[in-house]
Short mmCIF file of C-alpha atoms in Angstrom, two decimals:
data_model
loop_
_atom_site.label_atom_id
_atom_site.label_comp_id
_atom_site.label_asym_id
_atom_site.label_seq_id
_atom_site.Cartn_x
_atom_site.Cartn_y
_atom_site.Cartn_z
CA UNK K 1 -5.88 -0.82 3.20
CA UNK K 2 -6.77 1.82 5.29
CA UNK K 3 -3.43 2.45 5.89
CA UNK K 4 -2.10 -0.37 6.46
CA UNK K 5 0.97 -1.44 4.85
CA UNK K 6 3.08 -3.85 3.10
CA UNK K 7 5.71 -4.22 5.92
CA UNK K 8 9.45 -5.43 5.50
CA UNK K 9 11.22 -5.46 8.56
CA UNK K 10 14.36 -4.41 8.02
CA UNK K 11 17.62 -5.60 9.98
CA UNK K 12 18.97 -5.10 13.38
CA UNK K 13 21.60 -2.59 13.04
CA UNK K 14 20.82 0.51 10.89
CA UNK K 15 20.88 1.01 7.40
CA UNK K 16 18.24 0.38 4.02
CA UNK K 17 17.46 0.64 0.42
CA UNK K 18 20.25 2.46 -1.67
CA UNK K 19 20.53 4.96 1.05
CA UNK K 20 24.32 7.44 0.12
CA UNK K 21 25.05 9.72 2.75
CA UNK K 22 27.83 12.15 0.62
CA UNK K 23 27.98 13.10 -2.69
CA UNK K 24 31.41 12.56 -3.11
CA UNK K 25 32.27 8.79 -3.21
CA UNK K 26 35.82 8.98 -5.28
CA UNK K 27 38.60 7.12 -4.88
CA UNK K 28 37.19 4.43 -3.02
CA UNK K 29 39.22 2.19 -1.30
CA UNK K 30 38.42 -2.53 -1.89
CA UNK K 31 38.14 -4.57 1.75
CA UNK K 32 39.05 -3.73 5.22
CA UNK K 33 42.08 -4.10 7.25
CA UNK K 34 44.79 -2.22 9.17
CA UNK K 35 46.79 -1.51 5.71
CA UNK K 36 43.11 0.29 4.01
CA UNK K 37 42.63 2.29 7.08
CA UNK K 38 45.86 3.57 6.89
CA UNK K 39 46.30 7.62 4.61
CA UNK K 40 43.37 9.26 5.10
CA UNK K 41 41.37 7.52 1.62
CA UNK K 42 38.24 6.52 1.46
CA UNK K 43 37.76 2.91 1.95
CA UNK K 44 33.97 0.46 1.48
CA UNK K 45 33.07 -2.33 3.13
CA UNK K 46 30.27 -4.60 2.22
CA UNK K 47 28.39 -6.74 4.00
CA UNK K 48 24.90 -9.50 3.01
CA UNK K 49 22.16 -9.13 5.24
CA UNK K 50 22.32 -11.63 7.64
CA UNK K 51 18.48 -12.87 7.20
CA UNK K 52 15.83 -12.31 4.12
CA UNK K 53 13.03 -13.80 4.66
CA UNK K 54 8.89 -12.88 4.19
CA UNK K 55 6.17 -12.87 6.16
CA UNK K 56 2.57 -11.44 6.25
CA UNK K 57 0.51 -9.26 7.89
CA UNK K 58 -2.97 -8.33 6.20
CA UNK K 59 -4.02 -4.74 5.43
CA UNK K 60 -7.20 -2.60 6.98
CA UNK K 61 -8.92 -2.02 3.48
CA UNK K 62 -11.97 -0.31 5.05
CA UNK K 63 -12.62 3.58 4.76
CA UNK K 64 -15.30 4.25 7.23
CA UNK K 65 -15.80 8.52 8.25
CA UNK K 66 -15.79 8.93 11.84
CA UNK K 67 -19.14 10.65 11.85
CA UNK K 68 -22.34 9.88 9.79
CA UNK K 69 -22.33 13.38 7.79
CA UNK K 70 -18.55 13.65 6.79
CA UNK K 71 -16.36 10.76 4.55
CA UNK K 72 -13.46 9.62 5.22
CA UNK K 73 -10.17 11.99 4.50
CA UNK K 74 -8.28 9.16 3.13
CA UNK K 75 -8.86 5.82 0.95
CA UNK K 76 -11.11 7.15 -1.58
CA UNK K 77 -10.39 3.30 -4.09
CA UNK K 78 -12.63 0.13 -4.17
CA UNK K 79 -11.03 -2.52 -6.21
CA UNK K 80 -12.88 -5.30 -8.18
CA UNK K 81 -11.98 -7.92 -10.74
CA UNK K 82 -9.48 -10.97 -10.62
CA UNK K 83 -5.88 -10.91 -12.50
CA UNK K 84 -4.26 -14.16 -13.21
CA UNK K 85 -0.41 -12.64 -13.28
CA UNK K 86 2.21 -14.99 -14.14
CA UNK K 87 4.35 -13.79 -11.65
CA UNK K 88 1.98 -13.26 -8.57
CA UNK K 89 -0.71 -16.10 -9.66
CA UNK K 90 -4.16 -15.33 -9.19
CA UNK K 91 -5.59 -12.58 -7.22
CA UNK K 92 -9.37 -11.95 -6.94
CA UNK K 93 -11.01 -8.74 -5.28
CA UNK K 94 -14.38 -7.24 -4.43
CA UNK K 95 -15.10 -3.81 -3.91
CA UNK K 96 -18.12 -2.25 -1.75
CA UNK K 97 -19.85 1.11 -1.45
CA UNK K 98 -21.73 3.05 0.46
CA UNK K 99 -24.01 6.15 -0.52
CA UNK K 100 -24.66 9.04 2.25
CA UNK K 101 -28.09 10.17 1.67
CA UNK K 102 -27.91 13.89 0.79
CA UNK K 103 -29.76 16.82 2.16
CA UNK K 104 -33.48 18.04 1.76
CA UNK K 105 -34.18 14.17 0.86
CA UNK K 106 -38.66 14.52 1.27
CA UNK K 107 -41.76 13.33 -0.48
CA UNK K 108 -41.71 12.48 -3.75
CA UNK K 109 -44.03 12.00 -6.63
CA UNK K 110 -42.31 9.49 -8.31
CA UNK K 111 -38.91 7.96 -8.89
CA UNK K 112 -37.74 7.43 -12.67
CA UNK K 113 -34.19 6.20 -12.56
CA UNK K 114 -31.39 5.27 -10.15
CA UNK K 115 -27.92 5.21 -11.96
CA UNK K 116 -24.93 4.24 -10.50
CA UNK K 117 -22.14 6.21 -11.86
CA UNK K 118 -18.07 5.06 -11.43
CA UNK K 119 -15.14 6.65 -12.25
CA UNK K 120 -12.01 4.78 -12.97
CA UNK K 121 -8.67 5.53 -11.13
CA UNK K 122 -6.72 2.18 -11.35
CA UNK K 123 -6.00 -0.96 -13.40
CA UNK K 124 -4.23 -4.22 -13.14
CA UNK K 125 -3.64 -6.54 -15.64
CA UNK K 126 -4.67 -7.67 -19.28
CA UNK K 127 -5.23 -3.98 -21.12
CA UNK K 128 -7.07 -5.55 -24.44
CA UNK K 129 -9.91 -7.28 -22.94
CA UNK K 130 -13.42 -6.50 -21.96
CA UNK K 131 -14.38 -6.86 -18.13
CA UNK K 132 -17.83 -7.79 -16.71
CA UNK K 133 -18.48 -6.74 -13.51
CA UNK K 134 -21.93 -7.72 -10.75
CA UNK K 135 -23.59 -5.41 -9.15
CA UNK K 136 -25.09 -6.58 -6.00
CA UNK K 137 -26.93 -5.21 -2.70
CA UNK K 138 -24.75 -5.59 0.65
CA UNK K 139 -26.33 -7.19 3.58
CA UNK K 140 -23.49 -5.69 6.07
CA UNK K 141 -22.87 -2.36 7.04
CA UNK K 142 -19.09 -1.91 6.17
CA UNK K 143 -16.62 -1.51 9.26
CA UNK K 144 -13.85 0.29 10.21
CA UNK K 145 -11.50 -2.40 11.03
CA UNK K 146 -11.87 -4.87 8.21
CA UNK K 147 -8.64 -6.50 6.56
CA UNK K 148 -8.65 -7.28 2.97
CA UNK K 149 -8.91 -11.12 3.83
CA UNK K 150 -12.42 -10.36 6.03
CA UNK K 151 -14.51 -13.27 6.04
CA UNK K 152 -18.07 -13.94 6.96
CA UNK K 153 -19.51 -11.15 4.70
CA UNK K 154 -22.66 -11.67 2.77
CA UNK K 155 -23.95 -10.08 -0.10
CA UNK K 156 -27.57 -10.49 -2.24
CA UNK K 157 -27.77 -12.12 -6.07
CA UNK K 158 -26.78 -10.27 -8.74
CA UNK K 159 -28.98 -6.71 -9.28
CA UNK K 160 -27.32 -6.47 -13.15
CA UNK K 161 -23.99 -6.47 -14.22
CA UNK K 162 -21.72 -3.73 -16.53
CA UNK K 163 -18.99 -3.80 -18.97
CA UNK K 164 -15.28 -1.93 -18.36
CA UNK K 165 -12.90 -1.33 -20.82
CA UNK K 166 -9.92 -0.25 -19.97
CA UNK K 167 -9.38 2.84 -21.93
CA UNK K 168 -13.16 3.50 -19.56
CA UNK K 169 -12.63 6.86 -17.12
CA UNK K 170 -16.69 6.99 -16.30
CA UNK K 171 -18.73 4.17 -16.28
CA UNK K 172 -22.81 4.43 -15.74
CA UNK K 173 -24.50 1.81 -14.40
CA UNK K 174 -28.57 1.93 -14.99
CA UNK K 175 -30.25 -0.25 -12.40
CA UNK K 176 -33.37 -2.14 -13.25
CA UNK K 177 -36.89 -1.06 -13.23
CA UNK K 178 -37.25 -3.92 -10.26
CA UNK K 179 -34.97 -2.96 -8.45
CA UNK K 180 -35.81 0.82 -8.50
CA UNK K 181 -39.41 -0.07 -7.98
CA UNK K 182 -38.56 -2.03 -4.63
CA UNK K 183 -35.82 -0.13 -3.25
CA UNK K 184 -36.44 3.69 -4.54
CA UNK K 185 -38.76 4.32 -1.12
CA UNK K 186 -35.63 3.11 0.99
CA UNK K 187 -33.77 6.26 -0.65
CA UNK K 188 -35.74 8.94 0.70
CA UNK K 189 -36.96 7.73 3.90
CA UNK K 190 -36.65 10.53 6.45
CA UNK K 191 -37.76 7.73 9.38
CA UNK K 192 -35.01 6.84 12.18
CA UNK K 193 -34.00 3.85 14.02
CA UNK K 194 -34.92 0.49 12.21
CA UNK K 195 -36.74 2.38 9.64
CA UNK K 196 -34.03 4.57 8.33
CA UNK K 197 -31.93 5.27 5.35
CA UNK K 198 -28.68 4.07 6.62
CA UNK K 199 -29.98 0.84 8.74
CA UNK K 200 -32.71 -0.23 5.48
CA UNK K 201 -29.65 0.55 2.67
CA UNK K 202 -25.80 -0.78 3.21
CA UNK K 203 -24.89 -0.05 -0.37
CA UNK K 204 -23.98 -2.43 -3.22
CA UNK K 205 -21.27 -4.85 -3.57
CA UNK K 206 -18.96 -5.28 -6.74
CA UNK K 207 -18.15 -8.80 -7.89
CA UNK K 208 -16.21 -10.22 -10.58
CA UNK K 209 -17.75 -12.14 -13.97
CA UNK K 210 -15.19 -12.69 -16.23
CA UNK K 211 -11.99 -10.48 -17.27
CA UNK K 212 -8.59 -10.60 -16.32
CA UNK K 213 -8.11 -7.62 -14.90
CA UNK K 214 -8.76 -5.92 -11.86
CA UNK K 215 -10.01 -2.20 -12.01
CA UNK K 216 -9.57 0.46 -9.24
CA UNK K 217 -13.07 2.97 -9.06
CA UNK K 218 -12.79 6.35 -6.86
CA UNK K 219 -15.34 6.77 -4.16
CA UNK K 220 -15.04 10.25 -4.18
CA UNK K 221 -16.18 10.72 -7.53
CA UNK K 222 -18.61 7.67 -7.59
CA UNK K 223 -22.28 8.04 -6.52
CA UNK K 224 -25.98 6.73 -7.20
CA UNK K 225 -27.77 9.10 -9.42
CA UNK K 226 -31.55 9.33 -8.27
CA UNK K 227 -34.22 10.84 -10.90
CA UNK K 228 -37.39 11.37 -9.32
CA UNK K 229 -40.55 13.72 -9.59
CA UNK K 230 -40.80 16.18 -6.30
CA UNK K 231 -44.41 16.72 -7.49
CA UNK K 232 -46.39 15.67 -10.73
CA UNK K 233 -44.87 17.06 -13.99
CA UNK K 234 -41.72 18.26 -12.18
CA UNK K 235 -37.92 16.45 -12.87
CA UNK K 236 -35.03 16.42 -10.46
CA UNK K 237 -32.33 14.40 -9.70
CA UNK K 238 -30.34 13.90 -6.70
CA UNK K 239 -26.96 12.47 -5.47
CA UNK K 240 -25.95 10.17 -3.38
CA UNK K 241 -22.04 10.44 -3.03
CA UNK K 242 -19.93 7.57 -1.73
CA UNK K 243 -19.28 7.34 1.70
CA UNK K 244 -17.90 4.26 2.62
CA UNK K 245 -15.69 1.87 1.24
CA UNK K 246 -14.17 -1.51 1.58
CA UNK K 247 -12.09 -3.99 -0.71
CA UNK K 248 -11.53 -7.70 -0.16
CA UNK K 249 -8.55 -8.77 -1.65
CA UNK K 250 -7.59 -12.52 -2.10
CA UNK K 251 -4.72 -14.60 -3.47
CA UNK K 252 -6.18 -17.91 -4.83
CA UNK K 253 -2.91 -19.60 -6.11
CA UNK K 254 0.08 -18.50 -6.07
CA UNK K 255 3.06 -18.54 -8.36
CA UNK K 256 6.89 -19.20 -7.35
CA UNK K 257 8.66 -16.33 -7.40
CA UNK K 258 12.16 -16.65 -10.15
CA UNK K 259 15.32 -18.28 -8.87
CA UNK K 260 17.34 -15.53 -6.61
CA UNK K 261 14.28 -13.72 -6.28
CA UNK K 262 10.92 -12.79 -3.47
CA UNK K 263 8.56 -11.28 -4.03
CA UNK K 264 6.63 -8.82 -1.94
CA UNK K 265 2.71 -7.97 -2.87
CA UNK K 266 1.12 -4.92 -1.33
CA UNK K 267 -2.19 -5.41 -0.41
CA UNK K 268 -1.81 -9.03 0.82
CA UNK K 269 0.67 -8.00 3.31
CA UNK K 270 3.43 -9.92 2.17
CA UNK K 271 6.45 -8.01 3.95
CA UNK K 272 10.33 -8.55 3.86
CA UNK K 273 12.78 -9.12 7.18
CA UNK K 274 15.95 -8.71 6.97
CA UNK K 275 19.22 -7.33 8.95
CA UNK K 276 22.53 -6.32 9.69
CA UNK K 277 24.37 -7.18 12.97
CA UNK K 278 27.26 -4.27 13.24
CA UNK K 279 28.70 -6.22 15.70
CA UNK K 280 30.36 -8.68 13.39
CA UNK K 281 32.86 -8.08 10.98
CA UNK K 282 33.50 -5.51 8.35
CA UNK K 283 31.77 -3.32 10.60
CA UNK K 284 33.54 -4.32 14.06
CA UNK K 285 37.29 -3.26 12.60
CA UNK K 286 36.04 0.08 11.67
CA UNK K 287 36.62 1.73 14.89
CA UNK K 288 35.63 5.41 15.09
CA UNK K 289 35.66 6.74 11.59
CA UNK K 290 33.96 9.17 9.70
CA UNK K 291 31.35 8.11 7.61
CA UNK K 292 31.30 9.68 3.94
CA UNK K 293 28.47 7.22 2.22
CA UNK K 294 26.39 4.82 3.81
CA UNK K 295 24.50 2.34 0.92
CA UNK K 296 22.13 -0.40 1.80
CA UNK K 297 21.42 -1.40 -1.62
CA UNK K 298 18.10 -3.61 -2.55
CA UNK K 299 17.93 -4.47 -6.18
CA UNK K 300 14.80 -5.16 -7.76
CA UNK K 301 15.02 -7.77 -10.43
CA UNK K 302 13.73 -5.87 -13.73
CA UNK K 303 14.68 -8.25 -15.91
CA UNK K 304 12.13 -11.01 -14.25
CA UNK K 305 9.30 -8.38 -14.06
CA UNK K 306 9.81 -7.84 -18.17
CA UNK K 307 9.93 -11.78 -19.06
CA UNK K 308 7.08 -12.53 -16.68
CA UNK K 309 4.75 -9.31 -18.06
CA UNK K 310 2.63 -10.51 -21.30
CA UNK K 311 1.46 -8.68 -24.06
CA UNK K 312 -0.76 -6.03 -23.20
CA UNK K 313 -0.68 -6.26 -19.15
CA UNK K 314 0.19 -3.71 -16.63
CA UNK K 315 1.06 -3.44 -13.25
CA UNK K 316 0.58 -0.91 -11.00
CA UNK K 317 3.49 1.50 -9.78
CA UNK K 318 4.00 1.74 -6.19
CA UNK K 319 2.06 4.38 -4.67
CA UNK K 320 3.71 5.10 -1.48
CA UNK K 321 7.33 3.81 -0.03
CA UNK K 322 8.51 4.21 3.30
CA UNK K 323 10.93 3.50 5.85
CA UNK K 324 9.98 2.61 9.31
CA UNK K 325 13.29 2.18 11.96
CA UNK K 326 11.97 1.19 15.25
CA UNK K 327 14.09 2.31 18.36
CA UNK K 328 15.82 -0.10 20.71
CA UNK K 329 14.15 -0.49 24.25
CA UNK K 330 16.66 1.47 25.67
CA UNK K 331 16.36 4.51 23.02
CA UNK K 332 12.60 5.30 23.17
CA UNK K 333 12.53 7.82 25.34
CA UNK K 334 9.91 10.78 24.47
CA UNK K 335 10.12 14.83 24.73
CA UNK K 336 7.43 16.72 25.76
CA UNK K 337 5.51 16.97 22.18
CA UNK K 338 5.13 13.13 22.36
CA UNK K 339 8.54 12.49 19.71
CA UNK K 340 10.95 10.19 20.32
CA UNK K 341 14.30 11.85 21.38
CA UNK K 342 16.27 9.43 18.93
CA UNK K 343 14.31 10.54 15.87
CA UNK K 344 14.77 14.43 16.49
CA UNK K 345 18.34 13.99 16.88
CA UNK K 346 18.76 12.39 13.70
CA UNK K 347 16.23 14.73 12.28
CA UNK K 348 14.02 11.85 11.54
CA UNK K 349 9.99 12.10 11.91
CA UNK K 350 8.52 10.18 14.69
CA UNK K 351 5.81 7.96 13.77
CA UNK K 352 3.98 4.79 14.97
CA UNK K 353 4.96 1.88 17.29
CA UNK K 354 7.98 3.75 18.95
CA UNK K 355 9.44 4.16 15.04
CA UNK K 356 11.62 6.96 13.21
CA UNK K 357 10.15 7.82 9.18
CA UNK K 358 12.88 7.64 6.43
CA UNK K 359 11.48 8.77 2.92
CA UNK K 360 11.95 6.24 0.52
CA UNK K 361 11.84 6.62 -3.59
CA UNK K 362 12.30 4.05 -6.33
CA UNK K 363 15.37 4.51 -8.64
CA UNK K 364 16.14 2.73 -11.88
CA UNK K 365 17.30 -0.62 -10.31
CA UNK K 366 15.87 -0.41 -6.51
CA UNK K 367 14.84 1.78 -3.73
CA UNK K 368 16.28 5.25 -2.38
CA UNK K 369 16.55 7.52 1.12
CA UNK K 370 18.01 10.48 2.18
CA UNK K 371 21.45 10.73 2.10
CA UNK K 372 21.58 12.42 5.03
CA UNK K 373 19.67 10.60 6.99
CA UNK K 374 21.28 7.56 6.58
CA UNK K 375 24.67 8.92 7.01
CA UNK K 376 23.91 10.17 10.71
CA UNK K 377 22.23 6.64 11.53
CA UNK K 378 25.41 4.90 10.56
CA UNK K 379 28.17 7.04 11.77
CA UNK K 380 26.01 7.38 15.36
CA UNK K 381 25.48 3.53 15.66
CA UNK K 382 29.41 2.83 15.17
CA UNK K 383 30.20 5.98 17.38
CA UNK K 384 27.90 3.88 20.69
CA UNK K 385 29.07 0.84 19.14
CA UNK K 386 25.50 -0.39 19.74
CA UNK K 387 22.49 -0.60 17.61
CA UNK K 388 19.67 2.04 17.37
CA UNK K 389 17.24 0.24 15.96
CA UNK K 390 15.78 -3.33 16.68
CA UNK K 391 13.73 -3.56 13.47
CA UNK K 392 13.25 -1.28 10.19
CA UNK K 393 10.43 -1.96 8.86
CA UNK K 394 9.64 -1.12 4.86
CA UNK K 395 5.83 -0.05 4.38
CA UNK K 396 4.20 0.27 0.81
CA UNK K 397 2.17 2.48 2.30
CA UNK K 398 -0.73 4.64 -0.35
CA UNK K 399 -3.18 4.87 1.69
CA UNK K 400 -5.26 3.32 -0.93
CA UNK K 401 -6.40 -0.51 -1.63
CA UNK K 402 -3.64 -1.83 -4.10
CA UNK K 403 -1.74 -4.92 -5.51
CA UNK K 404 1.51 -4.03 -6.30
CA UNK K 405 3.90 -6.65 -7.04
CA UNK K 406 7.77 -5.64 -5.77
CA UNK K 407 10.50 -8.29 -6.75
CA UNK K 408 13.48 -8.10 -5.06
CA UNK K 409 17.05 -9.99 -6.10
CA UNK K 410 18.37 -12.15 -2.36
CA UNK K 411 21.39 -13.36 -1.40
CA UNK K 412 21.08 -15.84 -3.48
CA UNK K 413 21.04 -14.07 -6.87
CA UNK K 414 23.39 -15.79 -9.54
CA UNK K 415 24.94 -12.25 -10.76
CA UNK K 416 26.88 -10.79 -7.49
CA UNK K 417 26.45 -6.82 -8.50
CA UNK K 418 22.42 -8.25 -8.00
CA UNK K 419 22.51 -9.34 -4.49
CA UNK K 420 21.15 -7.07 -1.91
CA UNK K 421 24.09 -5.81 0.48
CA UNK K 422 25.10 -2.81 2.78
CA UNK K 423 28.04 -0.89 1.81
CA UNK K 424 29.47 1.94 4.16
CA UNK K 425 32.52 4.06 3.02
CA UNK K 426 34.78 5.56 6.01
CA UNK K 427 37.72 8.03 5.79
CA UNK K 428 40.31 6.83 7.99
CA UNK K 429 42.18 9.48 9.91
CA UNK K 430 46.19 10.24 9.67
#
């Protein structure tokens, strides 16, 4: 995922993900009504989302440089390996590479070794077991744009294949004698057009055997390891660092998610949309109040992640949360450095498709914002009486290829205190 996300679009009015907006939340007031907004105490209202419902959109998993002598400043993981996880089902990956050919490449004697040499970053899955992995050559020069369900990309047979544990942090990879023999003069041609480096050599592609797990290696650290003889009787070595990357990421079945429960997977682009419509009641009989707290509150169900996790299997944390509010039609316009005028006067960060940034962190039970932040969205959207934002959108967002499982508790969640909901406390005024 080049950056692509795990998107949740997030209601129509303004608020997410256990966002307070005071620190001071005492004495709070139960329901709404002229009586409660009566003596200056602080009252809450709750509301359920008025939608919660999935959908997809596929991540860019590609990491291509935008020159042929540099590498790209992000997305440094290749993934490979398939997990069967009892709550996700069965997710299968493939990781490729590409090697830059390094400086002062020239004749050579002879060439004694190619190793390939991984470092491991990442894991997913069953702990205990021994993984196999394929090494193969690529037949496809690795592009920029390619989503982690890319199809139509071939590969050669199998060159030789490797074991991973997963206590593993380096991994060397000798390839065979053949293979050397036949493709060593590919390494250190100097020739251009059709007889180059880069258009003879696309890299190699990593392919599952047998495990269940799914292990994460870091391009930046990874390369091919050439040993060669510059002139008779003389050893060096050279290094061929990874340049480009790409991981194909598919679910082949899939489990149903627990009762009260959906799940979202990063990686697969399975996204949440959901929102609030301030229009409707509690929030129409607040009238123009201050704001003390604002709390959208999305509980992730813990207790189904533990019963569904077996012995010796992890799952990845989430990398990167964030919150994505995109502006009404009416609210986007821009200043002179290219920000949206909404976002600076909320003191929110403008970023893509016509969107303010909120910061969002995982707490014990669910997701977190800014305090701050939210408070100002809240209090301004009752104040025009009118929503800000047509969609918020929540992005898993590392930067990085990843499968990370996020189950969240829905409306429909059997204990109450589980159900996701937006809660805004007001002081009412004497």
């Amino acid at each position: 995922m080049t950056y692509r996300c795990f998107l949740a679009a997030l209601f129509s009015g303004a608020l997410l993900l256990s966002l307070s907006a005071c620190d001071d939340s005492s004495t709070v007031g139960l329901g709404i009504g002229p009586d409660s907004l009566e003596g200056g105490q602080p009252v809450t209202v709750t509301a359920s989302p008025d939608t919660f419902d999935t959908f997809t959109e596929v991540d860019v998993t590609s990491h291509v440089a935008s020159s042929t002598d540099s590498i790209p400043a992000n997305g440094h993981r290749i993934l490979v390996g398939t997990v069967d996880d009892p709550l996700v089902g069965t997710v299968a990956t493939r990781g490729h590479i590409d090697f830059r050919q390094p400086d002062g490449v020239g004749n050579f004697e002879s060439i004694d070794g190619v190793n390939l040499i991984l470092q491991t970053e990442y894991r997913y899955g069953d702990t205990s077991g021994v993984q196999t992995i394929d090494v193969r050559e690529a037949d496809t020069e690795i592009q920029s744009d390619w989503t982690a369900d890319e199809s139509g990309i071939t590969f050669g047979d199998v060159i030789t294949s490797f074991d991973v544990a997963a206590s593993d942090t380096t991994v060397t990879v000798s390839l065979p004698s053949s293979w050397v023999a036949a493709n060593g003069p590919t390494l250190f041609s100097t020739s251009t057009g059709s007889d180059s480096y880069d258009a003879l050599f696309e890299g190699l592609v990593l392919t599952t055997q047998s495990g269940n797990r799914v292990t994460g290696f870091d391009r930046e650290s990874s390369f091919l390891q050439v040993a060669f003889q510059p002139a008779a009787n003389v050893q060096d070595t050279l290094e061929y660092d990874g340049a480009k990357s790409f991981t194909h990421i598919e679910r082949t079945t899939a489990a149903a998610p627990p009762n009260g429960t959906e799940l979202l997977l990063d990686g697969l682009g399975t996204n949440l949309v959901t929102n609030f419509d301030f229009t409707d009641p509690p929030f129409d009989e607040l009238g123009l109040v201050p704001v003390n707290r604002a709390e959208l509150v999305l509980p992730i169900d813990s207790t189904a992640l533990e019963q569904s996790t077996p012995a010796n299997f992890v799952r990845p944390s989430l990398e990167g949360i964030f919150l994505r509010a995109r502006a009404v039609d009416s609210l986007r316009a821009e200043t002179s450095t290219g920000e949206l005028s909404l976002c600076r006067s909320l003191g929110l960060q403008t970023t893509v498709e016509s969107s303010c940034l909120i910061d969002l962190s995982l707490t014990g039970t669910g997701l977190g914002a800014p305090n701050s932040a939210m408070r100002r969205i809240v209090e301004r959207t009752l104040l025009e009486e009118a929503p800000l934002f047509d969609q918020y959108v929540l992005e898993l967002n590392a930067g990085e290829p990843t499968i990370t499982p996020l189950l969240l508790s829905t409306p429909d969640a059997t204990n109450e205190n589980n159900r996701p909901r937006l809660q805004v406390t007001v002081v009412p005024q004497n």
